[in-house]
Coordinates of C-alpha atoms in Angstrom, one line a residue:
I69 CA -15.1 -1.7 17.5
H70 CA -11.9 -1.5 15.5
E71 CA -11.0 -1.9 11.9
H72 CA -10.2 -5.6 12.3
A73 CA -13.7 -6.3 13.5
E74 CA -15.4 -4.6 10.5
A75 CA -15.8 -6.7 7.4
N76 CA -17.1 -3.7 5.5
A77 CA -14.5 -2.8 2.7
H78 CA -15.4 0.9 3.0
K79 CA -14.1 1.1 6.6
N80 CA -10.4 0.7 5.8
N81 CA -9.4 4.3 5.7
G82 CA -7.1 6.0 8.2
L83 CA -5.1 2.8 8.9
A84 CA -1.5 2.9 10.1
V85 CA 0.8 0.7 8.1
I86 CA 4.4 -0.2 8.6
V87 CA 6.3 -1.3 5.5
A88 CA 9.6 -3.0 6.6
G89 CA 12.5 -3.9 4.4
H90 CA 15.1 -2.2 2.3
T91 CA 15.5 -3.8 -1.1
G92 CA 13.7 -1.6 -3.6
L93 CA 12.0 0.5 -0.9
L94 CA 12.5 4.2 -0.1
T95 CA 13.6 3.9 3.5
G96 CA 13.8 6.0 6.6
R97 CA 10.6 7.8 6.0
H98 CA 7.4 8.6 7.8
T99 CA 4.7 9.7 5.4
K100 CA 1.0 10.2 5.2
M101 CA -0.4 8.9 1.9
T102 CA -3.8 8.8 0.3
G103 CA -4.7 5.4 -1.3
T104 CA -6.1 2.0 -0.5
I105 CA -4.4 -1.1 0.9
G106 CA -4.9 -2.5 -2.6
D107 CA -2.9 0.4 -4.0
L108 CA -0.1 -0.4 -1.6
F109 CA -0.2 -4.2 -2.5
L110 CA -0.1 -3.4 -6.2
T111 CA 2.8 -0.9 -5.7
L112 CA 4.9 -3.4 -3.6
S113 CA 4.1 -6.5 -5.7
D114 CA 5.1 -4.8 -9.0
G115 CA 7.8 -2.3 -7.7
V116 CA 9.6 -4.5 -5.2
M117 CA 8.8 -8.1 -6.1
N118 CA 8.7 -7.6 -9.8
A119 CA 5.5 -9.7 -10.0
G120 CA 4.4 -8.0 -13.2
L121 CA 0.9 -7.2 -11.9
E122 CA -1.0 -4.5 -13.7
A123 CA -4.1 -4.7 -11.5
F124 CA -5.2 -5.7 -8.0
P125 CA -8.9 -6.1 -7.0
T126 CA -9.1 -3.1 -4.7
A127 CA -6.3 -0.9 -6.3
D128 CA -6.9 2.2 -8.4
R129 CA -3.3 3.2 -8.9
K130 CA 0.3 2.7 -7.8
L131 CA 1.5 4.9 -5.0
D132 CA 4.4 7.3 -5.4
G133 CA 7.1 7.6 -2.8
V134 CA 7.2 4.0 -1.7
V135 CA 9.6 2.2 -4.0
L136 CA 12.8 3.2 -5.6
K137 CA 12.5 4.1 -9.3
S138 CA 14.7 1.9 -11.6

Protein backbone atom coordinates (compact mmCIF):
# COMPACT_ATOMS: atom_id res chain seq x y z
CA ILE A 1 0.00 0.00 0.00
CA HIS A 2 1.28 3.46 -0.82
CA GLU A 3 0.13 6.98 0.02
CA HIS A 4 -2.02 7.25 -3.14
CA ALA A 5 -4.09 4.24 -2.09
CA GLU A 6 -4.84 5.60 1.38
CA ALA A 7 -7.80 7.96 1.69
CA ASN A 8 -6.95 8.69 5.32
CA ALA A 9 -5.88 12.34 5.63
CA HIS A 10 -3.54 11.44 8.50
CA LYS A 11 -1.35 9.25 6.27
CA ASN A 12 0.14 12.06 4.17
CA ASN A 13 3.38 12.59 6.06
CA GLY A 14 6.83 11.91 4.67
CA LEU A 15 5.85 12.58 1.06
CA ALA A 16 8.38 13.74 -1.49
CA VAL A 17 7.24 16.81 -3.42
CA ILE A 18 8.84 18.57 -6.36
CA VAL A 19 7.92 22.22 -6.82
CA ALA A 20 8.94 23.30 -10.30
CA GLY A 21 9.10 26.80 -11.67
CA HIS A 22 11.11 29.92 -11.11
CA THR A 23 8.91 33.00 -10.88
CA GLY A 24 8.59 33.88 -7.22
CA LEU A 25 10.17 30.65 -5.95
CA LEU A 26 13.48 30.11 -4.25
CA THR A 27 15.20 27.84 -6.76
CA GLY A 28 18.04 25.35 -6.84
CA ARG A 29 17.29 23.94 -3.41
CA HIS A 30 16.77 20.52 -1.90
CA THR A 31 15.18 20.89 1.52
CA LYS A 32 13.40 18.89 4.15
CA MET A 33 10.45 20.75 5.62
CA THR A 34 7.83 20.08 8.23
CA GLY A 35 4.29 20.95 7.26
CA THR A 36 1.27 19.70 5.40
CA ILE A 37 0.46 19.68 1.70
CA GLY A 38 -2.18 22.28 2.62
CA ASP A 39 0.59 24.47 4.05
CA LEU A 40 2.43 24.19 0.73
CA PHE A 41 -0.72 24.97 -1.29
CA LEU A 42 -1.43 28.03 0.88
CA THR A 43 2.18 29.22 0.58
CA LEU A 44 2.25 28.85 -3.21
CA SER A 45 -1.23 30.26 -3.87
CA ASP A 46 -0.56 33.36 -1.82
CA GLY A 47 3.18 33.84 -2.33
CA VAL A 48 3.53 32.96 -6.02
CA MET A 49 0.07 33.31 -7.57
CA ASN A 50 -0.99 36.28 -5.40
CA ALA A 51 -4.41 34.69 -4.87
CA GLY A 52 -4.90 36.54 -1.60
CA LEU A 53 -5.84 33.41 0.34
CA GLU A 54 -5.57 33.67 4.09
CA ALA A 55 -6.58 30.05 4.77
CA PHE A 56 -6.70 26.63 3.16
CA PRO A 57 -8.69 23.70 4.61
CA THR A 58 -5.70 21.58 5.67
CA ALA A 59 -3.21 24.40 6.26
CA ASP A 60 -1.98 25.58 9.62
CA ARG A 61 0.63 28.06 8.41
CA LYS A 62 2.65 29.31 5.46
CA LEU A 63 6.01 27.63 4.92
CA ASP A 64 9.27 29.57 5.11
CA GLY A 65 11.96 29.05 2.49
CA VAL A 66 9.71 28.30 -0.49
CA VAL A 67 8.91 31.68 -2.05
CA LEU A 68 10.92 34.85 -2.53
CA LYS A 69 10.03 37.59 -0.10
CA SER A 70 8.82 40.76 -1.75
